[in-house]
Coordinates of C-alpha atoms in Angstrom, one line a residue:
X1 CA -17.3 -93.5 -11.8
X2 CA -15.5 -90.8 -9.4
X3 CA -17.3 -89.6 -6.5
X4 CA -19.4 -86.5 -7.1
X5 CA -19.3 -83.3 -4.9
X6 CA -22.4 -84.3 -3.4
X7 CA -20.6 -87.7 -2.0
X8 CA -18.0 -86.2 -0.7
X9 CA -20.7 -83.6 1.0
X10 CA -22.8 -86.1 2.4
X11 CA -20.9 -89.7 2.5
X12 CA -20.0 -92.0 0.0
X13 CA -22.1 -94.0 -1.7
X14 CA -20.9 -97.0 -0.3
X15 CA -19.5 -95.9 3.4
X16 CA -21.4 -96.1 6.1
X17 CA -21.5 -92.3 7.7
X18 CA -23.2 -89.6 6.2
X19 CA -27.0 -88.4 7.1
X20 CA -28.4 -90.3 4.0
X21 CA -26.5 -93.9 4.2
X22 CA -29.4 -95.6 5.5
X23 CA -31.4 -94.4 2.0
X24 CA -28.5 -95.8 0.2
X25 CA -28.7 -98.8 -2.2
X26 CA -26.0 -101.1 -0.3
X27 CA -23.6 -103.0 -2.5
X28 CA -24.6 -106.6 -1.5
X29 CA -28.3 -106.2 -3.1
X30 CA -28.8 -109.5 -5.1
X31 CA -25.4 -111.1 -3.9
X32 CA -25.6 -112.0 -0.7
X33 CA -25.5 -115.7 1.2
X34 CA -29.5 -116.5 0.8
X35 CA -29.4 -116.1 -3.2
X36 CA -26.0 -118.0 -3.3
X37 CA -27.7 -120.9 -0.7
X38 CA -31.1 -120.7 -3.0
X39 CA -28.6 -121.1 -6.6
X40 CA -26.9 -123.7 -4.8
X41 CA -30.0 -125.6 -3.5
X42 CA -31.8 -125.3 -7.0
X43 CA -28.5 -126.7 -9.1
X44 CA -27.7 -129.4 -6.4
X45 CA -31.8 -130.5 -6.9
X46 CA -31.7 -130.0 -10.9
X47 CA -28.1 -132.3 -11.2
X48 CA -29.8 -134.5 -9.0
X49 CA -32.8 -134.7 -11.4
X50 CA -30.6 -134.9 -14.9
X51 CA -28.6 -138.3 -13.0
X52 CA -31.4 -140.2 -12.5
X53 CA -33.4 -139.5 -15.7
X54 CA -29.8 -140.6 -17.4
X55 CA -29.3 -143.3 -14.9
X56 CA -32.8 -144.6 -15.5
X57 CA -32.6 -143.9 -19.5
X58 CA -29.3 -145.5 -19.7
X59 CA -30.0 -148.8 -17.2
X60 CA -30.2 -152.3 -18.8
X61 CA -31.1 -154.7 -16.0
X62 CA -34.8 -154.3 -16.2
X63 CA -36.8 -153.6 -19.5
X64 CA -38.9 -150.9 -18.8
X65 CA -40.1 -150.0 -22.6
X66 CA -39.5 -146.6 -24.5
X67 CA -42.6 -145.0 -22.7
X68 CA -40.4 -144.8 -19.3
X69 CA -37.7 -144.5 -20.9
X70 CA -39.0 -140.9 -22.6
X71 CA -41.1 -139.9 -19.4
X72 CA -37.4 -140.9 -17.6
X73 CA -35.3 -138.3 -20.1
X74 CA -38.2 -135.6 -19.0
X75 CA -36.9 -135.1 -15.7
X76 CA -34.0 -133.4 -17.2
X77 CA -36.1 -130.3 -18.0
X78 CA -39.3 -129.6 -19.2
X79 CA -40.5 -131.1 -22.7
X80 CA -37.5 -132.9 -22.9
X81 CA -39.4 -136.4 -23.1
X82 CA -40.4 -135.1 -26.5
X83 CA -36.9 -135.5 -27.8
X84 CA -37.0 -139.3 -27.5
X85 CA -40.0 -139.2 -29.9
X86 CA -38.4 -137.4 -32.5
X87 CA -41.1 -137.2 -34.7
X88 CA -43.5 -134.3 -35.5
X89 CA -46.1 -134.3 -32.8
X90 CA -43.2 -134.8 -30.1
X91 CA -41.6 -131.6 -32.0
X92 CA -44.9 -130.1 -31.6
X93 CA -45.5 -130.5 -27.8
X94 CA -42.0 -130.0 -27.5
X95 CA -43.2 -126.1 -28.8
X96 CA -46.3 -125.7 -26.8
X97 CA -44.7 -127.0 -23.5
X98 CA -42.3 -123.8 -23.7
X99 CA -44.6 -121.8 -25.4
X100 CA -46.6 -122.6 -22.4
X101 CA -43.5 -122.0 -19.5
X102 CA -43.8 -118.0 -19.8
X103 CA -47.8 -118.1 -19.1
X104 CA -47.1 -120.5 -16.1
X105 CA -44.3 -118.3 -14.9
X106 CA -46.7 -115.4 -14.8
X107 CA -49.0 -117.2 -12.7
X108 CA -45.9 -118.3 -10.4
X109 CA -45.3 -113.9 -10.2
X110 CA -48.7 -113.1 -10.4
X111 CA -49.5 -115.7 -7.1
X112 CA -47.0 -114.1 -5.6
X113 CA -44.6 -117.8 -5.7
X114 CA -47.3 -120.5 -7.2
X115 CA -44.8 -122.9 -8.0
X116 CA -47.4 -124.8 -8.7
X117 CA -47.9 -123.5 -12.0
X118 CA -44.4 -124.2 -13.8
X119 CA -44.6 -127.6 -12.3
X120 CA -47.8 -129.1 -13.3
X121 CA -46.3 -128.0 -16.9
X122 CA -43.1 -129.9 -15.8
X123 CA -45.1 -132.7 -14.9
X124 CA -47.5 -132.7 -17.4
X125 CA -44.7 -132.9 -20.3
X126 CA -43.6 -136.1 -18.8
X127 CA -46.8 -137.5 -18.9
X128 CA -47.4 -136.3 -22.6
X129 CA -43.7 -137.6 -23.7
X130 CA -44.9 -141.0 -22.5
X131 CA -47.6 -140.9 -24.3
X132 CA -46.2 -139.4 -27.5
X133 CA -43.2 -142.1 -27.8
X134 CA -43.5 -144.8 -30.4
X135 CA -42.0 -148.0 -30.3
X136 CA -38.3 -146.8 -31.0
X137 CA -36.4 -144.2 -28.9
X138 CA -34.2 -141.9 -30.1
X139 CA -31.3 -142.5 -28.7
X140 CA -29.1 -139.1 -29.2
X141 CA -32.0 -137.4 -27.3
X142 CA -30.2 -138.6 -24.2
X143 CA -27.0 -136.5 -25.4
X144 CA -28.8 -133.9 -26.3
X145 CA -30.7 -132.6 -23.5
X146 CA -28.1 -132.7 -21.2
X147 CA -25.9 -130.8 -23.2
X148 CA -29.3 -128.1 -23.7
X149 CA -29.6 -128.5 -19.9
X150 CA -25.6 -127.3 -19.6
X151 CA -25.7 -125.0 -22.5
X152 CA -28.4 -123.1 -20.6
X153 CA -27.1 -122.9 -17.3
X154 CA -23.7 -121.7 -19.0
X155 CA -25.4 -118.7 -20.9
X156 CA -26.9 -117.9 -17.9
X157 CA -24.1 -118.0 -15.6
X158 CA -22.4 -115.4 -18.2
X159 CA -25.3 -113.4 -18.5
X160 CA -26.2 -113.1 -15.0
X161 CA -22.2 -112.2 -14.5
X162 CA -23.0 -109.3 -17.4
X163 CA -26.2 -108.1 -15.4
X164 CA -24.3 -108.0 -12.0
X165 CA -22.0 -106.0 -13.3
X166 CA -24.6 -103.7 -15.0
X167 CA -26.5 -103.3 -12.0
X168 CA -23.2 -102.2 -9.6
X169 CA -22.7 -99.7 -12.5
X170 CA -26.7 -98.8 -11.7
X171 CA -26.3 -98.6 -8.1
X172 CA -23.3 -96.2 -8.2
X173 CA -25.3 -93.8 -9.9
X174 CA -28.5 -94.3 -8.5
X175 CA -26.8 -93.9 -5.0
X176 CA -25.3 -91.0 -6.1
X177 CA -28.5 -89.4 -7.4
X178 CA -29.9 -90.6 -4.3
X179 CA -27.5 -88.1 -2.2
X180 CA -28.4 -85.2 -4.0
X181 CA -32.0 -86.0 -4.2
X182 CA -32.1 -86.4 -0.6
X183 CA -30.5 -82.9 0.3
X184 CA -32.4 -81.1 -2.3
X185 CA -35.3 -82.4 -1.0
X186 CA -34.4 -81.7 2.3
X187 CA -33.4 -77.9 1.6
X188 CA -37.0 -77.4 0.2
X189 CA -38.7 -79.0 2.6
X190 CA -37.3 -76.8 5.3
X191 CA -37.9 -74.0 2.9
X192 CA -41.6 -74.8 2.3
X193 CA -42.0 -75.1 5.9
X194 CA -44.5 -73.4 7.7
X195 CA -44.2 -72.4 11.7
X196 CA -45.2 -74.5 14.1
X197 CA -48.4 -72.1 15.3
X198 CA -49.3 -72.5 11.7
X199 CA -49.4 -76.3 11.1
X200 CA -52.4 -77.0 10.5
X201 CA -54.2 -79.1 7.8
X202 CA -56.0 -78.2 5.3
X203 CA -60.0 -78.4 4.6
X204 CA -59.0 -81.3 1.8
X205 CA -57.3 -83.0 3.8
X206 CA -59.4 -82.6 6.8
X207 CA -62.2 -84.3 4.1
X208 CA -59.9 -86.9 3.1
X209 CA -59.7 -87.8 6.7
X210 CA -63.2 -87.5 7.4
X211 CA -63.5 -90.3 4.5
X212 CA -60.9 -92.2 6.2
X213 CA -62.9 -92.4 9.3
X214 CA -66.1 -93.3 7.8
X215 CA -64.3 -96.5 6.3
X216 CA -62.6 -97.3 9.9
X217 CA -66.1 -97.3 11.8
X218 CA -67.7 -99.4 8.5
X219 CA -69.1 -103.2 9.1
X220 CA -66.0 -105.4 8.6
X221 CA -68.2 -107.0 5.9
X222 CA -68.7 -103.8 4.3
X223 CA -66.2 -103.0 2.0
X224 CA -67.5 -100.2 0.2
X225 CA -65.2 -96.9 -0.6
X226 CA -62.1 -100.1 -0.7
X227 CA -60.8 -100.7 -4.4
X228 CA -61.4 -104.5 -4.9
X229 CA -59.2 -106.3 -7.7
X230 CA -57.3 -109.3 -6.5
X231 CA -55.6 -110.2 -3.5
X232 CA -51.9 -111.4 -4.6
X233 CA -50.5 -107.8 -6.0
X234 CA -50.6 -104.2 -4.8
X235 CA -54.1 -103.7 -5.2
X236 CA -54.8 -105.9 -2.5
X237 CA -57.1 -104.7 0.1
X238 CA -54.1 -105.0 2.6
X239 CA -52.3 -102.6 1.4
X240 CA -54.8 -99.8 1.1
X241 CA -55.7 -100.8 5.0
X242 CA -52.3 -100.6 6.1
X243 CA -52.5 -97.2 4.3
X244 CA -55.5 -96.1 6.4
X245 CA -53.2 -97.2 9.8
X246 CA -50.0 -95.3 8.3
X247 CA -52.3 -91.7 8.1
X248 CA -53.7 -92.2 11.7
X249 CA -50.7 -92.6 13.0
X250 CA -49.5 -89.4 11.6
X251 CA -52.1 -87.8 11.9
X252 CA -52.6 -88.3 15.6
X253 CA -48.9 -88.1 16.4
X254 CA -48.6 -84.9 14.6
X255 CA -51.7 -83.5 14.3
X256 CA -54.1 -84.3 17.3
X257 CA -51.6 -85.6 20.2
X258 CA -54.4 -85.4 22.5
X259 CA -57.4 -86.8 20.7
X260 CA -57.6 -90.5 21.5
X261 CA -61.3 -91.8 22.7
X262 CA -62.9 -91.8 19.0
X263 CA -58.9 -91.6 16.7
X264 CA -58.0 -94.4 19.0
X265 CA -61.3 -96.4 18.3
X266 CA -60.4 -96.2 14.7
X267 CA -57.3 -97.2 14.6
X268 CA -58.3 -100.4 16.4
X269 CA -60.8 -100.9 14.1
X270 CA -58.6 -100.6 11.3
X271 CA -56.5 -103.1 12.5
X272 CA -59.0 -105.4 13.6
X273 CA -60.1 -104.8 9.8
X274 CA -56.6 -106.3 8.6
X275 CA -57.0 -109.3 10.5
X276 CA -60.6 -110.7 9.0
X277 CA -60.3 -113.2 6.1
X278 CA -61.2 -111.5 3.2
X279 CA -58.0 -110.0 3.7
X280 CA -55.6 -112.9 4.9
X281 CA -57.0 -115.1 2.6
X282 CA -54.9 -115.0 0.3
X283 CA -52.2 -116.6 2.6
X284 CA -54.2 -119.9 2.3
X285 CA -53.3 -120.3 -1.6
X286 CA -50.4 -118.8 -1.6
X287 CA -49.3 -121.6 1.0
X288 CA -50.5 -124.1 -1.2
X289 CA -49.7 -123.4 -4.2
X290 CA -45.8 -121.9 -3.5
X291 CA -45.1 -124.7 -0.5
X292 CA -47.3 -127.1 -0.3
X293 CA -48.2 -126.5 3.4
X294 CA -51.0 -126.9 5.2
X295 CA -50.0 -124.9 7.8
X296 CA -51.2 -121.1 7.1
X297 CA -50.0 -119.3 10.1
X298 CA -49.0 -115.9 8.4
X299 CA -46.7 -114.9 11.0
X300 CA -43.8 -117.9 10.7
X301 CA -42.4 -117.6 7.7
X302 CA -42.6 -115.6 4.3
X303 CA -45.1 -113.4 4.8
X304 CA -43.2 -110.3 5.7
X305 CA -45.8 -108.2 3.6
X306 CA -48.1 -108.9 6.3
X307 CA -46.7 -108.9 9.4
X308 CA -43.7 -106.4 8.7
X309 CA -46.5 -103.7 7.7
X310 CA -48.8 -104.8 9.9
X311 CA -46.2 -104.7 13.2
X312 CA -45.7 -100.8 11.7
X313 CA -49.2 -99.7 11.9
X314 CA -49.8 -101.4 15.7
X315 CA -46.3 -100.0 17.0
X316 CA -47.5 -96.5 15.9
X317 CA -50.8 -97.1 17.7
X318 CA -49.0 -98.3 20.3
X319 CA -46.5 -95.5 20.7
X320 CA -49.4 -92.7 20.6
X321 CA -51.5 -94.4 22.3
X322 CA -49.8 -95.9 25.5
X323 CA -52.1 -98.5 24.7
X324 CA -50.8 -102.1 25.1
X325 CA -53.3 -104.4 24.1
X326 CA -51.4 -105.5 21.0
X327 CA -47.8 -106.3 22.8
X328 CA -50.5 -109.6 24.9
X329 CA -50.3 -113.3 23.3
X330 CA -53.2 -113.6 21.6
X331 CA -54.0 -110.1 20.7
X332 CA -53.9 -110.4 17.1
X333 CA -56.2 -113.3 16.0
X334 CA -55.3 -113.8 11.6
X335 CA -58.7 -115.1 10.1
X336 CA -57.4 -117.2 7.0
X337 CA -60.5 -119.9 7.0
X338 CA -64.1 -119.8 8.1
X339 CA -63.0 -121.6 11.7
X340 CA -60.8 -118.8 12.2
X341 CA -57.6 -120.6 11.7

């Protein structure tokens, strides 16, 4: 794709000058070191996994019986116990177990990384395959689902290569669309803009803002006026608080420079609002379920959904206000469980 009048304009797509680079889509999205060390990881432990199913399938100093032996083979991947059967209801669970994988992979997405979910379905086709297993094995199931296993990971090699490329092809255009958007926005922005001694807002959004208000000095156990669904996807009552902090901070750095007893009052109460546990909750299941850790400090790892939108709406308090109560250790207390913790 040649570079468009607007690139050369305002900086090419992929350079790193021009006044829109940093809206740009950069050109290592989806191929940088932590995917490759996370591929890497996953095939290391799934190779791992296929060696000592074989090993153990294939071994003949102990006896262990064609249950183990078909539990063994479904370390390989999931349902693959079933193969050893090789009779209809092992053909049939064979079917439900993948039937089953896209439901469990929506749970995984929709618990924002419950690997729990695909692996109790791992775990529970090994169970069933040894279950399932008659008194003979079939022994070309041991052929067989290492050559599905490599079969897969082949196709998906080639068709992650295809998407790659797709998606570079997406970018280039995207960025470019993403230059002209931005100037053309830009230009009617300045064009729509009023003068300064006329900046002022409007009576809807003065009533929007009133409403805003009236949910910052709410009870923290009052959640009315909030839109309650769940607390794993963008409805979650984080979001729309982190919202309320986002408009104060505009709206006092833009707006009311000077006001600060009762906008200042509400802003801490809207962030003492994000740190109460029917909020953070959330970060208590998604801990177990996605690592299998106790340990549910939101701030140390993976949670940047929290703490990088929460550390924007206390930096714009704190930058308006002068106030520096949120810069002291132990300023921000996260309620996750009933003891605080």
């Amino acid at each position: 794709m040649g570079t468009s009048k607007s690139s050369a304009q305002y900086g090419q797509a992929y350079g790193t000058s021009g006044p829109y680079v940093k809206d740009l889509i950069p050109p290592n999205v989806g191929s940088g070191p932590h995917r490759k060390n996370v591929q890497a990881r996953t095939l290391g432990v799934w190779i791992a996994l296929a060696l000592t199913a074989l090993g153990i399938f294939f071994q003949d100093y102990v006896d262990i019986g064609t249950k183990y032996r078909a539990a063994a083979l479904g370390l390989i991947f999931p349902g693959t116990g079933y193969l050893a059967s090789a009779n209809v209801l092992g053909g049939i669970l064979f079917a439900r177990t993948w039937a089953s994988i896209p439901l469990a992979l929506f749970a995984q997405w929709f618990g924002a990384g419950a690997i729990l979910f695909p692996l109790l379905v791992w775990c529970l086709s090994i169970l069933g395959a040894y279950f399932t297993i008659g008194d003979t094995v079939w022994e070309n199931s041991s052929y067989w689902a290492p050559g599905i296993l490599v079969t897969a990971f082949l196709y998906a090699n080639v068709s992650s290569r295809a998407e790659r490329n797709r998606g570079y092809k997406t970018r280039m255009a995207r960025n470019e669309f993403i230059l002209r958007q931005a100037a053309e926005t830009d230009r009617l922005v300045a064009a729509a803009s009023k003068k300064e001694e006329d900046e002022e807002l409007s009576i809807e959004s003065l009533r929007k803002l009133q409403f805003l208000f009236d949910q910052a000095f709410q009870s923290l156990d009052d959640w009315s006026g909030f839109t309650i669904v769940d607390q794993y996807q963008t409805a979650a009552l984080r979001y729309q608080i982190y919202q309320m902090m986002f408009v104060l901070g505009l709206y006092q750095s833009t707006y009311a420079l000077n006001a600060h007893g009762y906008v200042n009052q509400a802003f801490q109460r809207v962030i003492e609002r994000s740190l109460t546990q029917k909020v953070l909750n959330f970060w208590k299941w998604e801990r177990l379920t996605g690592k299998f850790s106790l340990d549910w400090d939101p701030v140390k790892k993976d949670n940047i959904m929290v703490t990088g939108f929460l550390l924007q709406g206390v930096m714009l308090y704190t930058a308006n206000t002068g106030d520096m109560r949120y810069t002291t250790p132990g300023s921000l207390v996260f309620n996750i469980n009933d003891n605080n913790t």
